[in-house]
Amino acid sequence: MACSSIFSCSCIIAGIVTLARHGISGVTPLHMVNLNAESFHLPPQMEILTLMLDLIVTLCTESTGFVHGISLRSALASESRLRFNTNLRLLTAARGWHNPNGALLNGILVALLIISYSSASVVICLDQNYTETFDAVVSEGIAIAGIPLLILGLALLLQVNIALSGMRAVKILTWSSSPFDVTAALVHHTQLTPATFRCMRRVSDLDMYGGPAKPPETQPSAWHAHPSIRKVVIFLWVIVAACTGWAALVMYIWGRLYANDSYSDNPPLTLHTWSFFQHSDGNYIAYGVPNGGIEWWIVLFVNIGGVQGPLTLGLHCSELIVNVIRDERQWRCATRSQGLRVATNPLKPIFTHPLCLILFIAKPFLHWMFALSFDIGTFAMNDTLDGFSIVMYTAQIWNLCIALFILACFFTFISLLRPHGPQPAAYGHLQTLANLVDEWSPVMWWGHKENGIPYCHAGTSDHPLPDVKMDCIYAGSGSGSLVPIS
């Protein structure tokens, strides 16, 4: 949060200085590279800087999102509405419009998140310095635009302030993102009561009679266990379909405008013209936005946000799949030799779990790919922006579509995977964990605990336990969970 605040304030200060020196359309040259003025290609340094800026924005929004997620979880718990450890952070709200964790500010956070990535895509621009008679380019270099940088800083700073206000508005239940710390805290504060005779009941059995049960050989998938997982996966495929339609629409418009123009420098899309990066032989359509004042900046951001918004929201919703499966894999460590370690660094699972790392890398990379396909031509002349050209590159849109297709396939696959073994699946469902964990310790193992007639008991312990007996019926001891007072 501190780093996010420092970076956002730095962007605001740099943006204000640029506006004060060069006006509303001004840019600040970086003086880091001198480019060939005769080259048509955009310099690779611009693409690298844009990717780095997307990565920094991801770091800032993720840190802010972590604090906001903790406060939202505590707010939902105080209202007795917390069912799963992981929820759709920006689409789940506490009661009350004035609540910092309520629907109004959550909606504002959605808009700010989209604005953050949209503004980052137009901060870096190309600055050409001409002679006094504008008949020749003296030098060409990279610059940063003042307005997008200022908007980026304000968007990030507002997200920080909303997250901090949400944190101050509620008593934080626990700073841990572990479902076991959350469950233990709820049980300790009597906000969650373990149900008896459900030691072999998984999360998908919540609507069934919670009586005795034999150990199953396989467990339900996240798709069947968490109702919101299905919505997220469907939404990801809707984004893939929308991106495919976008590419097809661009090809159709190109066909109407350029297909019969033999003198056009805009060739058709073929394997020869297909590439990852933009180049002069690429297939594209373009339209211009004049630079006449602040109203045209608003038009520009509406154009970017309208197209980039679904991508930003889809990647945010993907966090639910990653975190739910992370919670389940942590629970399944209880049947391994090393056991389940309850107390962990709150940030450790985010930066060490493979799925979290994949999503963390995918966010800036896909936003960067979007910037390659939906290119905002921000060219400056003598440190002043001279209008905008919005260029949609067909090959790069198809590249983005392929990347989104791979991402949707990956998340669909892991959502449909069914864990093997008799250990009941919880997927971070807090009531289910409270029913399954009957003895809390820093390191826990799950397995067979007691023989009985007619029912056996399975649960947790601070030492390794034998495997459950597949031919026995388990119902639990009926003693409930014992959470130590600390």
Coordinates of C-alpha atoms in Angstrom, one line a residue:
M1 CA 0.0 0.0 0.0
A2 CA 2.8 2.4 0.8
C3 CA 4.6 1.7 -2.5
S4 CA 1.2 2.2 -4.3
S5 CA 0.8 5.5 -2.6
I6 CA 4.3 6.7 -3.4
F7 CA 4.0 5.6 -7.1
S8 CA 0.6 7.2 -7.5
C9 CA 1.7 10.5 -5.9
S10 CA 4.8 10.5 -8.2
C11 CA 2.6 10.1 -11.2
I12 CA 0.4 12.9 -10.0
I13 CA 3.3 15.2 -9.4
A14 CA 4.9 14.4 -12.8
G15 CA 1.6 14.9 -14.6
I16 CA 1.0 18.3 -13.0
V17 CA 4.5 19.4 -13.8
T18 CA 4.1 18.3 -17.4
L19 CA 0.7 20.2 -17.7
A20 CA 2.2 23.3 -16.1
R21 CA 5.2 23.4 -18.5
H22 CA 3.6 22.2 -21.8
G23 CA -0.2 22.6 -21.4
I24 CA -3.0 20.1 -21.5
S25 CA -1.6 18.3 -24.5
G26 CA 2.0 18.5 -23.3
V27 CA 4.5 15.7 -23.0
T28 CA 7.8 15.4 -21.1
P29 CA 10.7 13.9 -23.2
L30 CA 12.6 11.2 -21.4
H31 CA 15.9 11.9 -23.3
M32 CA 16.8 8.2 -22.9
V33 CA 17.0 7.3 -26.6
N34 CA 17.3 9.0 -30.0
L35 CA 15.5 7.2 -32.7
N36 CA 15.7 7.1 -36.5
A37 CA 13.3 9.7 -37.8
E38 CA 13.0 7.9 -41.1
S39 CA 11.9 4.6 -39.6
F40 CA 8.2 3.8 -39.7
H41 CA 8.4 1.2 -36.9
L42 CA 7.5 2.1 -33.4
P43 CA 10.6 1.7 -31.2
P44 CA 10.8 -1.5 -29.1
Q45 CA 11.7 0.7 -26.2
M46 CA 8.2 2.0 -26.2
E47 CA 6.7 -1.5 -26.0
I48 CA 9.1 -2.5 -23.2
L49 CA 8.2 0.6 -21.2
T50 CA 4.5 0.0 -21.7
L51 CA 4.9 -3.6 -20.5
M52 CA 6.9 -2.4 -17.5
L53 CA 4.2 0.2 -16.7
D54 CA 1.5 -2.4 -16.9
L55 CA 3.5 -4.6 -14.5
I56 CA 3.8 -1.7 -12.0
V57 CA 0.1 -1.0 -12.3
T58 CA -0.6 -4.7 -11.6
L59 CA 1.6 -4.6 -8.5
C60 CA -0.2 -1.5 -7.2
T61 CA -3.7 -2.8 -7.9
E62 CA -2.9 -6.2 -6.4
S63 CA -1.6 -4.8 -3.2
T64 CA -4.6 -2.5 -2.9
G65 CA -6.9 -5.4 -3.8
F66 CA -5.4 -7.5 -1.0
V67 CA -6.2 -4.9 1.6
H68 CA -9.7 -4.4 0.2
G69 CA -10.3 -8.1 0.1
I70 CA -9.4 -8.5 3.8
S71 CA -11.7 -5.6 4.8
L72 CA -14.6 -6.9 2.6
R73 CA -14.2 -10.4 4.1
S74 CA -14.4 -8.9 7.6
A75 CA -17.4 -6.8 6.7
L76 CA -19.3 -9.8 5.3
A77 CA -18.4 -11.8 8.4
S78 CA -19.8 -9.1 10.6
E79 CA -23.1 -9.4 8.7
S80 CA -23.0 -13.2 8.9
R81 CA -22.9 -13.4 5.1
L82 CA -19.4 -14.8 4.7
R83 CA -19.8 -18.3 3.1
F84 CA -16.5 -18.9 1.2
N85 CA -13.1 -17.6 2.1
T86 CA -12.7 -16.3 -1.5
N87 CA -15.4 -14.1 -3.1
L88 CA -15.6 -11.9 -6.2
R89 CA -14.1 -8.9 -4.5
L90 CA -15.5 -6.1 -6.7
L91 CA -18.8 -7.8 -7.4
T92 CA -19.6 -8.7 -3.7
A93 CA -20.6 -5.9 -1.4
A94 CA -21.5 -5.3 2.2
R95 CA -24.8 -3.8 3.1
G96 CA -25.3 0.0 2.8
W97 CA -24.6 2.4 0.0
H98 CA -22.5 4.6 2.3
N99 CA -20.4 1.6 3.4
P100 CA -16.8 1.8 2.1
N101 CA -17.2 -1.9 1.3
G102 CA -20.6 -1.4 -0.2
A103 CA -21.9 -1.6 -3.8
L104 CA -21.4 2.1 -4.7
L105 CA -17.6 2.2 -3.9
N106 CA -17.2 -1.3 -5.3
G107 CA -18.6 0.1 -8.6
I108 CA -16.2 3.0 -8.4
L109 CA -13.3 0.6 -7.8
V110 CA -14.3 -1.3 -11.0
A111 CA -14.2 2.0 -13.0
L112 CA -10.9 3.0 -11.4
L113 CA -9.3 -0.4 -12.1
I114 CA -10.3 -0.1 -15.8
I115 CA -9.0 3.5 -15.9
S116 CA -5.7 2.5 -14.4
Y117 CA -4.9 0.0 -17.2
S118 CA -6.5 2.3 -19.9
S119 CA -4.3 5.3 -19.0
A120 CA -1.2 3.2 -18.7
S121 CA -1.6 2.2 -22.4
V122 CA -1.3 5.9 -23.5
V123 CA 1.3 7.3 -21.1
I124 CA 4.3 6.4 -23.4
C125 CA 4.3 8.3 -26.7
L126 CA 6.6 9.2 -29.5
D127 CA 8.0 12.8 -29.6
Q128 CA 9.2 14.3 -32.8
N129 CA 11.1 17.6 -32.9
Y130 CA 10.9 19.5 -36.1
T131 CA 12.7 22.5 -37.5
E132 CA 11.2 25.9 -37.2
T133 CA 9.6 25.6 -40.7
F134 CA 8.3 22.0 -39.9
D135 CA 9.9 20.7 -43.1
A136 CA 12.2 18.2 -41.4
V137 CA 12.5 16.1 -38.3
V138 CA 15.5 17.0 -36.2
S139 CA 15.2 14.3 -33.6
E140 CA 12.8 11.6 -32.4
G141 CA 12.5 10.2 -28.9
I142 CA 10.2 8.7 -26.2
A143 CA 8.1 10.9 -24.0
I144 CA 5.4 10.6 -21.3
A145 CA 2.0 12.4 -21.8
G146 CA 0.9 14.5 -18.9
I147 CA -2.9 13.9 -18.8
P148 CA -2.7 10.1 -18.9
L149 CA 0.0 10.1 -16.2
L150 CA -2.1 12.4 -14.0
I151 CA -5.2 10.2 -14.4
L152 CA -3.2 7.0 -13.7
G153 CA -1.9 8.5 -10.5
L154 CA -5.3 9.7 -9.4
A155 CA -6.9 6.3 -10.2
L156 CA -4.3 4.4 -8.2
L157 CA -4.5 6.9 -5.2
L158 CA -8.3 6.7 -5.1
Q159 CA -8.1 2.9 -5.0
V160 CA -5.7 3.2 -2.0
N161 CA -8.0 5.6 -0.2
I162 CA -11.1 3.5 -0.7
A163 CA -9.2 0.4 0.5
L164 CA -7.9 2.2 3.6
S165 CA -11.4 3.6 4.4
G166 CA -12.9 0.1 4.1
M167 CA -10.2 -1.1 6.5
R168 CA -11.0 1.6 9.0
A169 CA -14.8 1.0 8.8
V170 CA -14.7 -2.5 10.0
K171 CA -13.0 -4.6 12.7
I172 CA -10.5 -6.8 10.8
L173 CA -11.2 -10.4 11.6
T174 CA -7.7 -11.6 10.6
W175 CA -5.1 -10.3 8.2
S176 CA -4.4 -13.8 6.9
S177 CA -5.8 -15.0 3.6
S178 CA -5.8 -18.6 4.7
P179 CA -9.3 -20.2 5.0
F180 CA -8.1 -21.9 8.2
D181 CA -7.2 -18.7 10.0
V182 CA -10.6 -17.2 8.9
T183 CA -12.5 -20.3 10.0
A184 CA -10.7 -20.5 13.4
A185 CA -11.4 -16.8 14.0
L186 CA -15.1 -17.2 13.2
V187 CA -15.4 -20.2 15.4
H188 CA -13.5 -18.5 18.2
H189 CA -15.8 -15.5 18.1
T190 CA -18.9 -17.8 17.9
Q191 CA -19.8 -16.5 14.5
L192 CA -19.6 -20.0 13.1
T193 CA -20.8 -23.1 14.9
P194 CA -19.4 -26.5 13.8
A195 CA -22.1 -29.0 12.8
T196 CA -21.9 -32.5 14.3
F197 CA -21.9 -35.8 12.5
R198 CA -20.6 -34.3 9.2
C199 CA -17.0 -35.4 9.4
M200 CA -17.2 -37.0 5.9
R201 CA -19.5 -34.4 4.3
R202 CA -18.0 -32.3 1.5
V203 CA -19.1 -28.8 0.4
S204 CA -21.4 -30.2 -2.3
D205 CA -23.3 -32.1 0.4
L206 CA -24.6 -28.9 2.1
D207 CA -28.1 -29.3 0.7
M208 CA -28.3 -33.0 1.6
Y209 CA -29.2 -34.7 4.8
G210 CA -26.0 -34.5 6.9
G211 CA -26.0 -38.0 8.2
P212 CA -23.4 -40.7 8.1
A213 CA -21.5 -41.3 4.9
K214 CA -18.9 -43.7 3.5
P215 CA -15.6 -42.1 2.2
P216 CA -15.9 -41.3 -1.5
E217 CA -13.1 -42.1 -3.9
T218 CA -13.3 -38.8 -5.8
Q219 CA -14.4 -35.3 -4.8
P220 CA -16.5 -32.7 -6.8
S221 CA -14.8 -30.2 -9.0
A222 CA -14.6 -26.5 -8.3
W223 CA -17.2 -26.0 -11.1
H224 CA -19.8 -28.0 -9.1
A225 CA -18.7 -26.9 -5.6
H226 CA -18.6 -23.1 -5.9
P227 CA -21.6 -21.4 -7.7
S228 CA -19.7 -18.4 -8.9
I229 CA -17.0 -20.5 -10.6
R230 CA -19.4 -21.4 -13.4
K231 CA -20.3 -17.7 -14.0
V232 CA -16.6 -16.7 -14.2
V233 CA -15.7 -19.5 -16.7
I234 CA -18.7 -18.6 -18.8
F235 CA -17.7 -15.0 -18.7
L236 CA -14.2 -15.8 -19.9
W237 CA -15.6 -17.7 -22.9
V238 CA -17.9 -14.7 -23.6
I239 CA -14.8 -12.5 -23.7
V240 CA -13.1 -15.0 -26.1
A241 CA -16.2 -14.9 -28.3
A242 CA -16.3 -11.1 -28.2
C243 CA -12.6 -10.8 -29.1
T244 CA -13.2 -13.2 -32.1
G245 CA -16.2 -11.0 -33.2
W246 CA -14.0 -7.9 -32.8
A247 CA -11.3 -9.5 -35.1
A248 CA -14.0 -10.6 -37.6
L249 CA -15.5 -7.1 -37.6
V250 CA -12.2 -5.4 -38.3
M251 CA -11.6 -7.8 -41.2
Y252 CA -15.0 -7.0 -42.6
I253 CA -14.5 -3.3 -42.3
W254 CA -11.1 -3.6 -43.9
G255 CA -12.7 -5.6 -46.8
R256 CA -15.2 -2.8 -47.4
L257 CA -12.6 0.0 -47.3
Y258 CA -9.4 -1.4 -48.7
A259 CA -10.0 -4.7 -50.5
N260 CA -10.5 -3.1 -53.9
D261 CA -7.8 -0.5 -53.4
S262 CA -4.8 -1.8 -55.3
Y263 CA -2.7 1.3 -54.3
S264 CA -3.3 0.9 -50.6
D265 CA -0.3 0.3 -48.2
N266 CA -2.7 -1.7 -46.1
P267 CA -2.4 -5.3 -47.4
P268 CA -4.7 -8.2 -46.6
L269 CA -4.0 -10.4 -43.6
T270 CA -1.9 -13.4 -44.7
L271 CA 0.7 -15.7 -43.1
H272 CA 3.3 -13.4 -44.5
T273 CA 1.9 -10.3 -42.9
W274 CA 1.0 -12.0 -39.6
S275 CA 3.3 -11.2 -36.7
F276 CA 3.3 -10.7 -33.0
F277 CA 4.4 -7.1 -33.1
Q278 CA 3.0 -4.3 -35.3
H279 CA 4.8 -3.6 -38.5
S280 CA 4.4 -1.5 -41.7
D281 CA 3.0 -4.4 -43.7
G282 CA 0.3 -5.2 -41.2
N283 CA -3.4 -5.3 -41.8
Y284 CA -5.4 -2.7 -39.8
I285 CA -8.2 -0.1 -39.7
A286 CA -7.8 3.3 -38.2
Y287 CA -9.8 6.4 -37.2
G288 CA -8.7 9.7 -35.7
V289 CA -9.6 11.6 -32.5
P290 CA -8.8 15.3 -32.7
N291 CA -6.9 16.9 -29.8
G292 CA -8.9 20.0 -29.0
G293 CA -9.1 19.9 -25.2
I294 CA -10.1 17.9 -22.2
E295 CA -13.3 16.7 -23.8
W296 CA -11.3 14.8 -26.4
W297 CA -9.3 13.1 -23.7
I298 CA -12.6 11.9 -22.3
V299 CA -13.7 10.6 -25.7
L300 CA -10.3 8.8 -25.9
F301 CA -10.6 7.1 -22.5
V302 CA -14.2 6.1 -23.2
N303 CA -13.0 4.4 -26.4
I304 CA -10.2 2.6 -24.6
G305 CA -12.2 1.7 -21.5
G306 CA -15.2 0.4 -23.5
V307 CA -13.0 -2.1 -25.3
Q308 CA -10.5 -2.9 -22.5
G309 CA -13.1 -3.0 -19.7
P310 CA -14.3 -6.6 -20.2
L311 CA -10.7 -7.8 -20.3
T312 CA -9.9 -6.1 -17.1
L313 CA -13.1 -7.4 -15.4
G314 CA -12.5 -10.9 -16.7
L315 CA -9.0 -11.1 -15.4
H316 CA -10.2 -9.8 -12.0
C317 CA -12.9 -12.5 -11.9
S318 CA -10.3 -15.1 -12.7
E319 CA -8.8 -14.5 -9.3
L320 CA -11.8 -16.4 -7.8
I321 CA -10.9 -19.6 -9.7
V322 CA -7.2 -19.3 -8.7
N323 CA -7.9 -18.6 -5.0
V324 CA -10.6 -21.2 -4.6
I325 CA -8.4 -23.9 -6.0
R326 CA -5.5 -22.6 -3.9
D327 CA -7.6 -22.9 -0.8
E328 CA -8.5 -26.5 -1.7
R329 CA -5.0 -27.5 -2.4
Q330 CA -3.9 -26.1 0.9
W331 CA -6.6 -28.2 2.7
R332 CA -5.5 -31.3 0.9
C333 CA -2.0 -31.0 2.3
A334 CA -3.5 -32.4 5.6
T335 CA -3.2 -35.9 4.2
R336 CA 0.4 -35.6 3.1
S337 CA 3.5 -36.5 5.1
Q338 CA 4.4 -32.8 5.9
G339 CA 0.9 -32.0 7.0
L340 CA -1.0 -28.7 6.8
R341 CA 0.7 -25.6 8.1
V342 CA -2.1 -23.2 9.3
A343 CA 0.0 -20.2 10.2
T344 CA 1.7 -18.7 7.1
N345 CA 2.7 -15.3 5.8
P346 CA -0.4 -13.6 4.3
L347 CA 1.5 -12.8 1.2
K348 CA 3.4 -16.1 0.8
P349 CA 0.6 -18.0 -1.0
I350 CA 0.1 -15.2 -3.5
F351 CA 3.7 -15.2 -4.7
T352 CA 4.5 -18.9 -4.3
H353 CA 1.5 -20.7 -5.6
P354 CA 1.9 -21.6 -9.3
L355 CA -1.7 -20.6 -10.2
C356 CA -1.3 -17.2 -8.5
L357 CA 2.0 -16.6 -10.4
I358 CA 0.4 -17.6 -13.7
L359 CA -2.5 -15.1 -13.2
F360 CA -0.1 -12.4 -11.9
I361 CA 2.0 -12.7 -15.1
A362 CA -1.0 -13.0 -17.4
K363 CA -2.6 -9.7 -16.2
P364 CA 0.1 -7.3 -17.4
F365 CA 0.9 -9.5 -20.4
L366 CA -2.6 -9.6 -21.7
H367 CA -3.1 -5.9 -21.2
W368 CA 0.1 -5.3 -23.1
M369 CA -1.2 -7.5 -25.9
F370 CA -4.4 -5.5 -25.9
A371 CA -2.3 -2.3 -26.3
L372 CA -0.6 -3.9 -29.3
S373 CA -3.9 -4.7 -31.0
F374 CA -5.8 -1.5 -30.0
D375 CA -3.0 1.0 -30.5
I376 CA -3.4 4.6 -29.6
G377 CA -1.2 6.6 -31.9
T378 CA 0.0 9.4 -29.5
F379 CA 2.5 11.2 -31.6
A380 CA 3.9 14.5 -30.2
M381 CA 5.4 17.4 -32.2
N382 CA 7.8 19.6 -30.4
D383 CA 6.6 18.3 -26.9
T384 CA 2.9 18.8 -27.8
L385 CA 0.4 16.0 -28.7
D386 CA -1.0 16.5 -32.2
G387 CA -4.2 14.5 -32.2
F388 CA -4.7 10.7 -31.7
S389 CA -5.1 7.9 -34.2
I390 CA -6.8 4.7 -32.9
V391 CA -5.5 1.8 -34.9
M392 CA -6.9 -1.8 -34.7
Y393 CA -4.3 -4.3 -36.0
T394 CA -6.0 -7.5 -37.2
A395 CA -3.1 -9.9 -36.6
Q396 CA -2.6 -8.6 -33.1
I397 CA -6.3 -8.9 -32.3
W398 CA -6.2 -12.5 -33.4
N399 CA -3.1 -13.0 -31.2
L400 CA -5.0 -11.6 -28.2
C401 CA -7.9 -13.9 -29.1
I402 CA -5.6 -16.9 -29.1
A403 CA -4.1 -15.9 -25.8
L404 CA -7.5 -15.5 -24.2
F405 CA -8.6 -18.8 -25.7
I406 CA -5.7 -20.5 -24.0
L407 CA -6.4 -18.8 -20.7
A408 CA -10.1 -19.8 -20.9
C409 CA -9.2 -23.4 -21.7
F410 CA -6.7 -23.5 -18.8
F411 CA -9.2 -22.1 -16.3
T412 CA -12.0 -24.3 -17.6
F413 CA -9.7 -27.4 -17.2
I414 CA -8.6 -26.7 -13.7
S415 CA -12.2 -25.8 -12.7
L416 CA -13.4 -29.2 -13.9
L417 CA -10.6 -31.2 -12.2
R418 CA -11.9 -33.6 -9.5
P419 CA -9.5 -34.2 -6.6
H420 CA -9.0 -37.9 -5.9
G421 CA -9.1 -39.4 -2.4
P422 CA -11.6 -39.7 0.5
Q423 CA -10.7 -36.3 2.1
P424 CA -13.9 -34.2 1.8
A425 CA -13.4 -31.2 -0.5
A426 CA -14.1 -27.8 1.0
Y427 CA -12.9 -25.3 -1.6
G428 CA -12.6 -22.7 1.1
H429 CA -16.2 -23.1 2.3
L430 CA -15.9 -22.0 5.9
Q431 CA -18.8 -24.0 7.4
T432 CA -17.5 -27.2 5.8
L433 CA -14.0 -26.6 7.2
A434 CA -15.4 -25.9 10.6
N435 CA -17.2 -29.3 10.4
L436 CA -14.1 -31.2 9.2
V437 CA -11.5 -29.7 11.6
D438 CA -12.2 -30.9 15.1
E439 CA -8.7 -30.2 16.6
W440 CA -6.7 -27.1 15.8
S441 CA -2.9 -26.9 15.9
P442 CA -0.2 -25.1 13.9
V443 CA 0.4 -28.2 11.8
M444 CA -2.5 -30.5 11.2
W445 CA -3.1 -34.0 9.7
W446 CA -6.5 -35.4 8.6
G447 CA -7.4 -39.0 8.7
H448 CA -9.0 -41.9 10.7
K449 CA -9.3 -41.0 14.4
E450 CA -11.7 -43.4 16.1
N451 CA -13.3 -46.8 15.5
G452 CA -16.9 -47.0 16.5
I453 CA -20.1 -49.0 16.3
P454 CA -21.9 -48.3 14.1
Y455 CA -20.0 -45.2 13.0
C456 CA -16.3 -44.2 12.9
H457 CA -14.8 -40.8 13.3
A458 CA -12.4 -38.9 11.0
G459 CA -10.9 -35.6 11.8
T460 CA -7.7 -33.6 12.4
S461 CA -4.8 -34.0 14.8
D462 CA -1.4 -32.5 15.6
H463 CA 0.3 -35.8 14.5
P464 CA 0.0 -38.0 11.4
L465 CA -3.2 -40.1 11.3
P466 CA -3.9 -43.4 9.4
D467 CA -5.9 -43.4 6.3
V468 CA -9.7 -43.6 6.6
K469 CA -11.2 -47.0 6.0
M470 CA -13.1 -47.0 2.8
D471 CA -15.6 -49.7 3.9
C472 CA -16.6 -47.9 7.1
I473 CA -19.3 -45.3 7.7
Y474 CA -18.2 -42.1 9.3
A475 CA -20.4 -39.6 11.2
G476 CA -18.1 -37.9 13.6
S477 CA -17.8 -37.9 17.4
G478 CA -20.3 -35.1 17.9
S479 CA -17.9 -33.1 20.1
G480 CA -17.5 -30.2 17.7
S481 CA -14.4 -28.2 16.9
L482 CA -12.1 -27.2 19.7
V483 CA -10.5 -23.8 18.9
P484 CA -7.8 -22.7 21.3
I485 CA -8.3 -19.3 22.9
S486 CA -5.5 -17.0 21.8

